[in-house]
Amino acid sequence: MKINKDEVKLLMLTYLLCIALFTNLAILKDPMDMNAIYMGLIVCVLLTITQVLIRKFYPQGDKFLITFACLLSIIGIAILYRLDTNVAIKQLIWFIAGIIIFIAMLVAIPDLRDYAKYKKAFLIITILIMPLALIAHQETYGATNWVNIGGFGFQPSEFGKITFVLYLAAALKDYKDESNILEDFRQLWQPALVVMFALMCLVMQKDLGSALIFFGIALTMVYVATGKKKYVVICFVLFIVGSFFAYKLFAHVRQRILIWRHPWQYSDTGGYQIVQGLYAISSGGMFGSGLGYGYPGFVPVNISDFIFAVICEEFGMVFGLGIMIIYFLFFYRGMRAAFRIQDKFSQFTTIGMSAMIACQVLVIIGGVFAVIPLTGITLPLISAGGSSIISMFFALAILQKISEEG
């Protein structure tokens, strides 16, 4: 079981951060909160078991991927424990489930290249998943993107992203560069319809954040597969047209745009969330107020949409920038795996999964800083949310498996 020096350093830093965070949480209370210590120990044990299993049975793959994922999850669980102990316990359970799914998928998938032949299955599943929330019609913060079954709620779009990427990878792997426009149309018309169908479902659900992510995934994969800038331009034009119609059709979309443009004018109503998030970030400064010494209670939806604002308040912008760098390294390691393999299906799948993570991070952080309209999606592996955790570890298992092929 070989391990290089960089991997040792990252693991030691991860253990150190975990111990520091949960020890700090424990001593914030008088008497000392031993539950925080126990939770930290459980997380360290899970990290150790995962690392041992991966290195013993799957030594060829990229070890940094799972370490980055565990590092982000540790930060998320610690912050959630600071905000709401019960939510943190649920997040820990989802983290354990995610680790189990990750390892089970590594065992169950012998070779991802064999799954390219299931293009029709990926297509059918995507078509079935995407309109589920429209049928259930459960509204949350103005969007109808949740499904509740027997008291258990989940977002179908979180799992739709996975099948969406797999379908596009299977559909684009056989693309051949042709000068004939009709031949290009024959190869791309079906993927184009699937992309439009997925975006239409998300717009109808008023789930703007997921629509941006799906668009980013499709745009990246189509450009890498074809290498033609004209398709990028066409995608942007169609997206602008679709956004215009969404703006005209839905009052919720108009309200989000209005609040984004003038948050301070609506600071007591619709813009309250954005304004309080910006206040929290600015009060934390470069190095933060310290864990437990901020005022996260003033930030609405602080366990999911605005958890990054809480992190910046208590740990500072430097720490927040460090988290963004980890996400960038996540994206880089995924793209690195794509360039080390020859199989087109695996290559496009890796690019799609990496783009999915990058787009989700950019959309939610852009919304927190009011760079783009607030969209209400989770920060991957950090925000509270079972659907997000499970789908991320599902994607991570696929990336891990592909990195072994390379």
Coordinates of N, CA, C and O in Angstrom, one line a residue, residues 168-337:
L168 N -25.2 12.2 -22.0 CA -24.5 13.0 -23.0 C -23.2 12.4 -23.3 O -22.7 12.5 -24.5
A169 N -22.5 11.8 -22.4 CA -21.2 11.1 -22.6 C -21.4 10.0 -23.6 O -20.6 9.8 -24.6
A170 N -22.5 9.2 -23.4 CA -22.7 8.1 -24.4 C -23.2 8.6 -25.7 O -22.8 7.9 -26.8
A171 N -23.9 9.7 -25.8 CA -24.4 10.2 -27.0 C -23.3 10.9 -27.8 O -23.3 10.9 -29.1
L172 N -22.3 11.5 -27.2 CA -21.3 12.3 -27.8 C -20.0 11.5 -28.1 O -19.2 12.0 -28.9
K173 N -19.9 10.3 -27.6 CA -18.6 9.6 -27.7 C -18.4 9.2 -29.2 O -17.2 9.1 -29.6
D174 N -19.4 9.1 -30.0 CA -19.3 8.7 -31.4 C -19.3 9.8 -32.3 O -19.4 9.6 -33.6
Y175 N -19.3 11.0 -31.8 CA -19.4 12.2 -32.7 C -18.1 12.3 -33.6 O -17.0 12.1 -33.1
K176 N -18.4 12.6 -34.9 CA -17.3 12.7 -35.8 C -17.4 14.1 -36.5 O -18.5 14.5 -36.9
D177 N -16.3 14.8 -36.5 CA -16.3 16.2 -37.1 C -16.6 16.1 -38.6 O -15.8 15.5 -39.3
E178 N -17.7 16.7 -38.9 CA -18.1 16.7 -40.3 C -18.3 18.2 -40.8 O -18.8 19.0 -40.1
S179 N -17.9 18.4 -42.0 CA -18.1 19.8 -42.6 C -19.5 20.0 -43.0 O -20.0 21.1 -43.2
N180 N -20.2 18.8 -43.2 CA -21.6 18.9 -43.7 C -22.5 19.2 -42.5 O -22.5 18.5 -41.5
I181 N -23.3 20.3 -42.6 CA -24.1 20.7 -41.5 C -25.2 19.7 -41.2 O -25.6 19.5 -40.1
L182 N -25.8 19.1 -42.3 CA -26.8 18.1 -42.1 C -26.3 16.9 -41.3 O -27.0 16.3 -40.5
E183 N -25.1 16.5 -41.6 CA -24.5 15.4 -40.8 C -24.3 15.7 -39.4 O -24.5 14.9 -38.5
D184 N -23.8 16.9 -39.1 CA -23.7 17.4 -37.7 C -25.1 17.4 -37.0 O -25.2 17.0 -35.9
F185 N -26.1 17.8 -37.7 CA -27.4 17.9 -37.2 C -27.9 16.5 -36.8 O -28.5 16.2 -35.8
R186 N -27.6 15.5 -37.7 CA -28.0 14.1 -37.5 C -27.4 13.6 -36.2 O -28.0 12.8 -35.5
Q187 N -26.2 14.0 -35.9 CA -25.5 13.5 -34.7 C -25.9 14.2 -33.4 O -25.8 13.6 -32.4
L188 N -26.3 15.4 -33.6 CA -26.5 16.2 -32.3 C -28.0 16.5 -32.0 O -28.3 17.1 -30.9
W189 N -28.9 16.2 -32.9 CA -30.3 16.6 -32.7 C -30.9 16.0 -31.4 O -31.6 16.7 -30.6
Q190 N -30.6 14.7 -31.2 CA -31.2 14.0 -30.0 C -30.6 14.6 -28.7 O -31.4 14.9 -27.8
P191 N -29.3 14.7 -28.5 CA -28.7 15.3 -27.3 C -29.3 16.8 -27.1 O -29.5 17.1 -26.0
A192 N -29.4 17.5 -28.2 CA -29.9 18.9 -28.1 C -31.4 18.9 -27.5 O -31.7 19.7 -26.6
L193 N -32.2 18.0 -28.0 CA -33.6 17.9 -27.5 C -33.6 17.5 -26.0 O -34.4 18.0 -25.2
V194 N -32.7 16.6 -25.6 CA -32.7 16.1 -24.2 C -32.2 17.3 -23.3 O -32.8 17.5 -22.2
V195 N -31.3 18.1 -23.8 CA -30.8 19.3 -23.0 C -32.0 20.3 -22.9 O -32.2 20.8 -21.8
M196 N -32.6 20.5 -23.9 CA -33.8 21.5 -23.9 C -34.9 21.0 -23.0 O -35.5 21.7 -22.3
F197 N -35.1 19.7 -23.0 CA -36.2 19.1 -22.2 C -35.8 19.2 -20.7 O -36.7 19.6 -19.9
A198 N -34.6 18.9 -20.4 CA -34.1 19.1 -19.0 C -34.2 20.5 -18.5 O -34.7 20.8 -17.4
L199 N -33.7 21.4 -19.3 CA -33.8 22.9 -18.9 C -35.2 23.3 -18.8 O -35.6 24.1 -17.9
M200 N -36.1 22.9 -19.7 CA -37.5 23.3 -19.7 C -38.2 22.8 -18.4 O -38.9 23.6 -17.7
C201 N -37.9 21.6 -18.0 CA -38.4 21.0 -16.7 C -37.9 21.9 -15.5 O -38.7 22.2 -14.6
L202 N -36.7 22.3 -15.5 CA -36.1 23.1 -14.4 C -36.7 24.5 -14.4 O -36.9 25.0 -13.3
V203 N -36.9 25.1 -15.5 CA -37.5 26.4 -15.6 C -38.9 26.3 -15.1 O -39.3 27.2 -14.4
M204 N -39.6 25.3 -15.5 CA -41.0 25.2 -15.1 C -41.1 25.0 -13.5 O -42.0 25.4 -12.9
Q205 N -40.0 24.4 -13.0 CA -40.0 24.2 -11.5 C -39.5 25.5 -10.8 O -39.4 25.5 -9.6
K206 N -39.0 26.5 -11.6 CA -38.4 27.7 -11.2 C -37.2 27.4 -10.4 O -36.8 28.2 -9.4
D207 N -36.5 26.4 -10.8 CA -35.2 26.0 -10.1 C -34.1 26.6 -11.0 O -33.4 25.9 -11.8
L208 N -33.8 27.9 -10.8 CA -32.8 28.6 -11.7 C -31.4 28.1 -11.5 O -30.6 28.0 -12.4
G209 N -31.1 27.7 -10.2 CA -29.7 27.3 -10.0 C -29.4 26.0 -10.7 O -28.3 25.9 -11.3
S210 N -30.3 25.0 -10.6 CA -30.0 23.7 -11.3 C -30.0 23.9 -12.8 O -29.3 23.3 -13.5
A211 N -30.9 24.9 -13.3 CA -30.9 25.1 -14.8 C -29.5 25.7 -15.2 O -29.0 25.3 -16.3
L212 N -28.9 26.5 -14.4 CA -27.6 27.0 -14.8 C -26.5 25.9 -14.8 O -25.6 25.9 -15.6
I213 N -26.6 25.0 -13.8 CA -25.7 23.9 -13.7 C -25.8 23.0 -14.9 O -24.8 22.6 -15.5
F214 N -27.1 22.6 -15.2 CA -27.3 21.7 -16.4 C -26.8 22.4 -17.7 O -26.2 21.7 -18.5
F215 N -27.0 23.7 -17.8 CA -26.6 24.4 -19.0 C -25.0 24.4 -19.0 O -24.4 24.2 -20.1
G216 N -24.4 24.6 -17.9 CA -22.9 24.6 -17.8 C -22.4 23.2 -18.2 O -21.3 23.1 -18.9
I217 N -23.0 22.2 -17.7 CA -22.6 20.8 -18.0 C -22.7 20.6 -19.5 O -21.7 20.1 -20.2
A218 N -23.8 20.9 -20.1 CA -24.1 20.6 -21.5 C -23.1 21.4 -22.4 O -22.6 20.9 -23.4
L219 N -23.0 22.7 -22.1 CA -22.1 23.6 -22.8 C -20.7 23.1 -22.9 O -20.0 23.0 -23.9
T220 N -20.2 22.7 -21.7 CA -18.8 22.1 -21.6 C -18.6 20.9 -22.4 O -17.6 20.7 -23.1
M221 N -19.5 19.9 -22.2 CA -19.4 18.6 -22.9 C -19.5 18.8 -24.4 O -18.8 18.1 -25.1
V222 N -20.5 19.6 -24.9 CA -20.7 19.8 -26.3 C -19.4 20.4 -26.9 O -19.0 20.0 -28.0
Y223 N -18.9 21.4 -26.2 CA -17.7 22.1 -26.8 C -16.5 21.2 -26.8 O -15.8 21.1 -27.8
V224 N -16.3 20.4 -25.8 CA -15.1 19.5 -25.8 C -15.3 18.4 -26.8 O -14.4 18.0 -27.5
A225 N -16.6 17.9 -27.0 CA -16.8 16.8 -28.0 C -16.7 17.3 -29.4 O -16.1 16.6 -30.3
T226 N -17.1 18.5 -29.7 CA -17.1 19.0 -31.1 C -16.0 19.9 -31.4 O -15.5 20.0 -32.6
G227 N -15.5 20.7 -30.4 CA -14.5 21.7 -30.7 C -14.9 22.9 -31.5 O -14.1 23.6 -32.0
K228 N -16.2 23.0 -31.6 CA -16.7 24.1 -32.5 C -17.4 25.2 -31.7 O -18.3 25.0 -30.9
K229 N -16.8 26.4 -31.9 CA -17.3 27.6 -31.1 C -18.7 28.0 -31.5 O -19.4 28.6 -30.7
K230 N -19.1 27.6 -32.7 CA -20.5 28.1 -33.1 C -21.5 27.4 -32.3 O -22.6 28.0 -32.0
Y231 N -21.3 26.2 -31.8 CA -22.3 25.5 -30.9 C -22.3 26.2 -29.5 O -23.4 26.2 -28.9
V232 N -21.2 26.8 -29.1 CA -21.2 27.5 -27.8 C -22.1 28.8 -28.0 O -22.9 29.1 -27.1
V233 N -21.9 29.5 -29.1 CA -22.7 30.7 -29.4 C -24.2 30.3 -29.5 O -25.0 31.0 -28.9
I234 N -24.5 29.2 -30.2 CA -25.9 28.8 -30.4 C -26.5 28.5 -29.0 O -27.6 28.9 -28.7
C235 N -25.7 27.8 -28.1 CA -26.2 27.5 -26.8 C -26.5 28.7 -26.0 O -27.5 28.8 -25.3
F236 N -25.6 29.7 -26.1 CA -25.8 30.9 -25.3 C -27.0 31.7 -25.8 O -27.8 32.3 -25.0
V237 N -27.2 31.7 -27.1 CA -28.3 32.5 -27.7 C -29.6 31.8 -27.2 O -30.6 32.5 -26.8
L238 N -29.7 30.5 -27.3 CA -30.9 29.8 -26.9 C -31.1 29.9 -25.4 O -32.3 30.1 -24.9
F239 N -30.1 30.0 -24.6 CA -30.2 30.2 -23.2 C -30.7 31.6 -22.8 O -31.6 31.7 -22.0
I240 N -30.3 32.5 -23.6 CA -30.7 33.9 -23.4 C -32.2 34.0 -23.7 O -33.0 34.7 -23.0
V241 N -32.6 33.4 -24.8 CA -34.0 33.4 -25.2 C -34.9 32.7 -24.2 O -35.9 33.2 -23.8
G242 N -34.4 31.6 -23.7 CA -35.1 30.8 -22.7 C -35.3 31.6 -21.4 O -36.3 31.7 -20.7
S243 N -34.2 32.3 -21.0 CA -34.2 33.2 -19.8 C -35.2 34.3 -19.9 O -35.9 34.7 -19.0
F244 N -35.2 34.9 -21.1 CA -36.2 36.0 -21.4 C -37.6 35.5 -21.2 O -38.4 36.2 -20.5
F245 N -38.0 34.3 -21.8 CA -39.3 33.8 -21.6 C -39.6 33.5 -20.2 O -40.7 33.7 -19.7
A246 N -38.6 32.9 -19.5 CA -38.8 32.6 -18.0 C -39.1 33.8 -17.2 O -39.9 33.9 -16.3
Y247 N -38.3 34.9 -17.6 CA -38.5 36.2 -16.9 C -39.9 36.7 -17.1 O -40.6 37.3 -16.2
K248 N -40.4 36.6 -18.3 CA -41.8 37.1 -18.6 C -42.9 36.2 -18.1 O -43.9 36.7 -17.7
L249 N -42.6 34.9 -18.0 CA -43.7 34.0 -17.5 C -43.8 33.9 -16.0 O -45.0 33.7 -15.5
F250 N -42.7 33.9 -15.3 CA -42.8 33.6 -13.9 C -42.4 34.8 -13.0 O -41.4 35.4 -13.1
A251 N -43.4 35.2 -12.1 CA -43.2 36.3 -11.2 C -42.0 36.0 -10.2 O -41.3 36.9 -9.8
H252 N -41.8 34.7 -9.9 CA -40.7 34.3 -9.0 C -39.4 34.7 -9.6 O -38.5 35.2 -8.9
V253 N -39.2 34.5 -10.9 CA -38.0 34.8 -11.6 C -37.8 36.3 -11.6 O -36.7 36.8 -11.4
R254 N -38.8 37.1 -11.9 CA -38.7 38.5 -12.0 C -38.3 39.1 -10.6 O -37.5 40.0 -10.5
Q255 N -38.9 38.5 -9.6 CA -38.6 38.9 -8.2 C -37.1 38.7 -7.9 O -36.4 39.6 -7.3
R256 N -36.6 37.5 -8.2 CA -35.2 37.2 -8.0 C -34.2 38.2 -8.7 O -33.2 38.6 -8.1
I257 N -34.6 38.5 -10.0 CA -33.8 39.4 -10.7 C -33.8 40.8 -10.1 O -32.8 41.5 -10.0
L258 N -35.0 41.2 -9.7 CA -35.2 42.6 -9.1 C -34.4 42.7 -7.8 O -33.7 43.7 -7.6
I259 N -34.5 41.7 -7.0 CA -33.7 41.7 -5.7 C -32.2 41.6 -5.9 O -31.4 42.3 -5.2
W260 N -31.8 40.9 -6.9 CA -30.4 40.9 -7.3 C -29.8 42.2 -7.7 O -28.8 42.7 -7.3
R261 N -30.6 42.9 -8.5 CA -30.2 44.3 -9.0 C -30.3 45.3 -7.9 O -29.4 46.2 -7.9
H262 N -31.2 45.2 -7.0 CA -31.4 46.2 -6.0 C -31.6 45.6 -4.6 O -32.6 45.8 -3.9
P263 N -30.6 44.8 -4.1 CA -30.8 44.1 -2.8 C -31.0 45.1 -1.6 O -31.8 44.8 -0.7
W264 N -30.3 46.2 -1.6 CA -30.4 47.1 -0.5 C -31.8 47.8 -0.4 O -32.2 48.2 0.7
Q265 N -32.4 48.0 -1.5 CA -33.8 48.6 -1.5 C -34.8 47.6 -0.9 O -35.8 48.1 -0.4
Y266 N -34.5 46.3 -0.9 CA -35.4 45.3 -0.4 C -34.8 44.6 0.8 O -35.1 43.4 1.0
S267 N -34.0 45.3 1.5 CA -33.2 44.6 2.6 C -34.1 44.1 3.7 O -33.7 43.3 4.5
D268 N -35.3 44.7 3.8 CA -36.3 44.2 4.9 C -37.2 43.2 4.4 O -38.0 42.7 5.2
T269 N -37.2 42.9 3.1 CA -38.2 41.9 2.6 C -37.4 40.8 1.8 O -36.7 40.0 2.4
G270 N -37.5 40.8 0.5 CA -36.9 39.8 -0.3 C -35.4 39.8 -0.4 O -34.8 38.8 -0.6
G271 N -34.8 41.0 -0.2 CA -33.4 41.1 -0.2 C -32.7 40.8 1.1 O -31.5 40.9 1.2
Y272 N -33.5 40.5 2.1 CA -32.9 40.4 3.5 C -31.8 39.3 3.6 O -30.8 39.5 4.2
Q273 N -32.1 38.2 2.9 CA -31.1 37.1 2.9 C -29.7 37.5 2.3 O -28.7 37.3 2.9
I274 N -29.8 38.1 1.2 CA -28.5 38.6 0.5 C -27.8 39.6 1.4 O -26.6 39.5 1.6
V275 N -28.5 40.6 1.9 CA -27.9 41.7 2.7 C -27.3 41.1 4.0 O -26.2 41.5 4.3
Q276 N -28.0 40.2 4.7 CA -27.5 39.7 5.9 C -26.2 38.8 5.6 O -25.3 38.8 6.4
G277 N -26.3 38.1 4.5 CA -25.1 37.3 4.1 C -23.9 38.2 3.8 O -22.8 37.9 4.3
L278 N -24.1 39.3 3.1 CA -23.0 40.3 2.9 C -22.5 40.9 4.2 O -21.3 41.1 4.3
Y279 N -23.4 41.3 5.1 CA -23.0 41.8 6.4 C -22.1 40.8 7.1 O -21.1 41.1 7.7
A280 N -22.5 39.5 7.1 CA -21.8 38.5 7.8 C -20.4 38.3 7.2 O -19.4 38.2 8.0
I281 N -20.3 38.3 5.9 CA -19.0 38.2 5.3 C -18.1 39.4 5.6 O -16.9 39.2 6.0
S282 N -18.6 40.6 5.5 CA -17.8 41.8 5.8 C -17.4 41.8 7.3 O -16.3 42.3 7.6
S283 N -18.3 41.4 8.2 CA -17.9 41.4 9.6 C -16.8 40.4 10.0 O -16.1 40.7 10.9
G284 N -16.7 39.4 9.2 CA -15.7 38.4 9.4 C -14.3 38.9 9.0 O -13.3 38.4 9.6
G285 N -14.3 39.7 8.0 CA -13.0 40.2 7.5 C -12.1 39.1 6.9 O -12.6 38.1 6.4
M286 N -10.8 39.3 7.0 CA -9.9 38.4 6.4 C -9.7 37.1 7.2 O -9.6 36.0 6.6
F287 N -9.8 37.2 8.5 CA -9.4 36.1 9.3 C -10.6 35.6 10.2 O -10.4 34.7 11.0
G288 N -11.7 36.3 10.1 CA -12.9 35.8 10.8 C -13.0 36.2 12.3 O -12.0 36.6 12.9
S289 N -14.2 36.0 12.9 CA -14.4 36.3 14.3 C -14.0 35.2 15.2 O -13.9 35.3 16.4
G290 N -13.8 34.0 14.6 CA -13.5 32.8 15.4 C -14.7 31.9 15.5 O -15.9 32.4 15.5
L291 N -14.5 30.6 15.5 CA -15.6 29.6 15.6 C -16.4 29.8 16.9 O -15.8 29.7 18.0
G292 N -17.7 30.1 16.7 CA -18.5 30.2 17.9 C -18.7 31.7 18.3 O -19.5 32.0 19.2
Y293 N -18.0 32.6 17.6 CA -18.0 34.0 18.0 C -18.7 34.9 17.0 O -18.7 36.1 17.2
G294 N -19.3 34.3 16.0 CA -20.0 35.1 15.0 C -21.5 35.2 15.4 O -21.9 34.7 16.5
Y295 N -22.3 35.7 14.5 CA -23.7 35.8 14.7 C -24.5 35.2 13.5 O -25.2 35.9 12.8
P296 N -24.3 33.9 13.3 CA -24.9 33.2 12.1 C -26.5 33.2 12.2 O -27.1 33.0 11.2
G297 N -27.0 33.4 13.4 CA -28.5 33.4 13.5 C -29.1 34.5 12.7 O -30.3 34.4 12.4
F298 N -28.4 35.5 12.4 CA -29.0 36.6 11.6 C -29.0 36.3 10.1 O -29.7 37.0 9.4
V299 N -28.4 35.2 9.7 CA -28.3 34.9 8.3 C -29.4 33.8 8.0 O -29.3 32.7 8.6
P300 N -30.4 34.1 7.2 CA -31.5 33.1 6.9 C -30.9 31.9 6.1 O -29.9 32.1 5.4
V301 N -31.5 30.8 6.3 CA -31.2 29.5 5.6 C -29.6 29.3 5.7 O -29.0 29.0 4.7
N302 N -29.1 29.4 6.9 CA -27.7 29.4 7.1 C -27.1 28.0 7.0 O -25.9 27.8 6.9
I303 N -28.0 26.9 7.0 CA -27.4 25.6 7.0 C -27.3 25.1 5.6 O -26.7 24.0 5.3
S304 N -27.9 25.8 4.6 CA -27.8 25.3 3.2 C -27.3 26.4 2.3 O -26.1 26.5 1.9
D305 N -28.2 27.3 1.8 CA -27.9 28.3 0.8 C -26.8 29.2 1.2 O -25.9 29.5 0.4
F306 N -26.8 29.7 2.5 CA -25.9 30.7 2.9 C -24.8 30.2 3.9 O -24.3 31.0 4.7
I307 N -24.5 28.9 3.8 CA -23.5 28.4 4.8 C -22.1 29.0 4.5 O -21.3 29.1 5.4
F308 N -21.9 29.4 3.2 CA -20.6 29.9 2.9 C -20.4 31.3 3.6 O -19.3 31.7 4.0
A309 N -21.5 32.0 3.7 CA -21.4 33.3 4.4 C -21.1 33.1 5.9 O -20.3 33.9 6.5
V310 N -21.6 32.1 6.5 CA -21.3 31.7 7.9 C -19.9 31.4 8.1 O -19.2 31.8 9.0
I311 N -19.4 30.6 7.1 CA -17.9 30.2 7.1 C -17.0 31.4 7.0 O -16.1 31.5 7.8
C312 N -17.4 32.3 6.1 CA -16.6 33.5 6.0 C -16.6 34.4 7.2 O -15.6 35.1 7.6
E313 N -17.8 34.5 7.9 CA -17.9 35.3 9.1 C -17.0 34.8 10.2 O -16.3 35.5 10.9
E314 N -17.0 33.5 10.4 CA -16.4 32.9 11.6 C -14.9 32.5 11.3 O -14.1 32.5 12.2
F315 N -14.6 32.2 10.1 CA -13.2 31.8 9.7 C -12.5 32.8 8.8 O -11.3 32.7 8.7
G316 N -13.2 33.7 8.2 CA -12.6 34.7 7.4 C -12.6 34.4 5.9 O -12.7 33.2 5.5
M317 N -12.3 35.4 5.2 CA -12.2 35.3 3.7 C -11.1 34.4 3.3 O -11.1 33.7 2.2
V318 N -10.0 34.4 4.0 CA -8.8 33.6 3.7 C -9.2 32.1 3.7 O -8.9 31.3 2.8
F319 N -10.0 31.7 4.8 CA -10.4 30.3 4.9 C -11.4 30.0 3.8 O -11.4 28.9 3.2
G320 N -12.3 31.0 3.5 CA -13.3 30.8 2.4 C -12.6 30.6 1.1 O -13.0 29.8 0.2
L321 N -11.5 31.4 0.8 CA -10.7 31.3 -0.4 C -10.1 29.9 -0.4 O -10.0 29.3 -1.5
G322 N -9.6 29.4 0.7 CA -9.1 28.1 0.8 C -10.0 27.0 0.3 O -9.7 26.0 -0.4
I323 N -11.3 27.1 0.8 CA -12.3 26.2 0.4 C -12.6 26.2 -1.1 O -12.7 25.2 -1.8
M324 N -12.5 27.4 -1.7 CA -12.7 27.6 -3.2 C -11.5 26.9 -3.9 O -11.7 26.3 -5.0
I325 N -10.3 27.0 -3.3 CA -9.2 26.4 -3.9 C -9.3 24.9 -3.9 O -9.0 24.2 -4.9
I326 N -9.9 24.3 -2.8 CA -10.1 22.9 -2.7 C -11.1 22.4 -3.8 O -10.8 21.4 -4.5
Y327 N -12.1 23.2 -4.0 CA -13.1 22.9 -5.1 C -12.4 22.9 -6.5 O -12.6 22.1 -7.4
F328 N -11.5 23.9 -6.7 CA -10.8 24.0 -7.9 C -9.9 22.8 -8.1 O -9.8 22.3 -9.2
L329 N -9.2 22.4 -7.1 CA -8.4 21.2 -7.1 C -9.2 19.9 -7.5 O -8.7 19.0 -8.2
F330 N -10.4 19.9 -6.9 CA -11.3 18.8 -7.2 C -11.6 18.8 -8.7 O -11.5 17.7 -9.4
F331 N -11.9 20.0 -9.3 CA -12.1 20.1 -10.7 C -10.9 19.7 -11.5 O -11.0 19.0 -12.5
Y332 N -9.7 20.2 -11.0 CA -8.5 19.9 -11.7 C -8.2 18.4 -11.8 O -7.8 17.9 -12.8
R333 N -8.3 17.7 -10.6 CA -8.0 16.3 -10.6 C -9.0 15.5 -11.5 O -8.6 14.6 -12.1
G334 N -10.2 16.0 -11.6 CA -11.2 15.3 -12.5 C -10.8 15.5 -14.0 O -10.7 14.6 -14.8
M335 N -10.4 16.8 -14.3 CA -10.0 17.0 -15.7 C -8.7 16.4 -16.0 O -8.5 15.9 -17.2
R336 N -7.8 16.3 -15.0 CA -6.6 15.6 -15.2 C -6.8 14.1 -15.6 O -6.1 13.6 -16.5
A337 N -7.8 13.5 -14.9 CA -8.1 12.1 -15.2 C -8.6 11.9 -16.7 O -8.3 11.0 -17.4

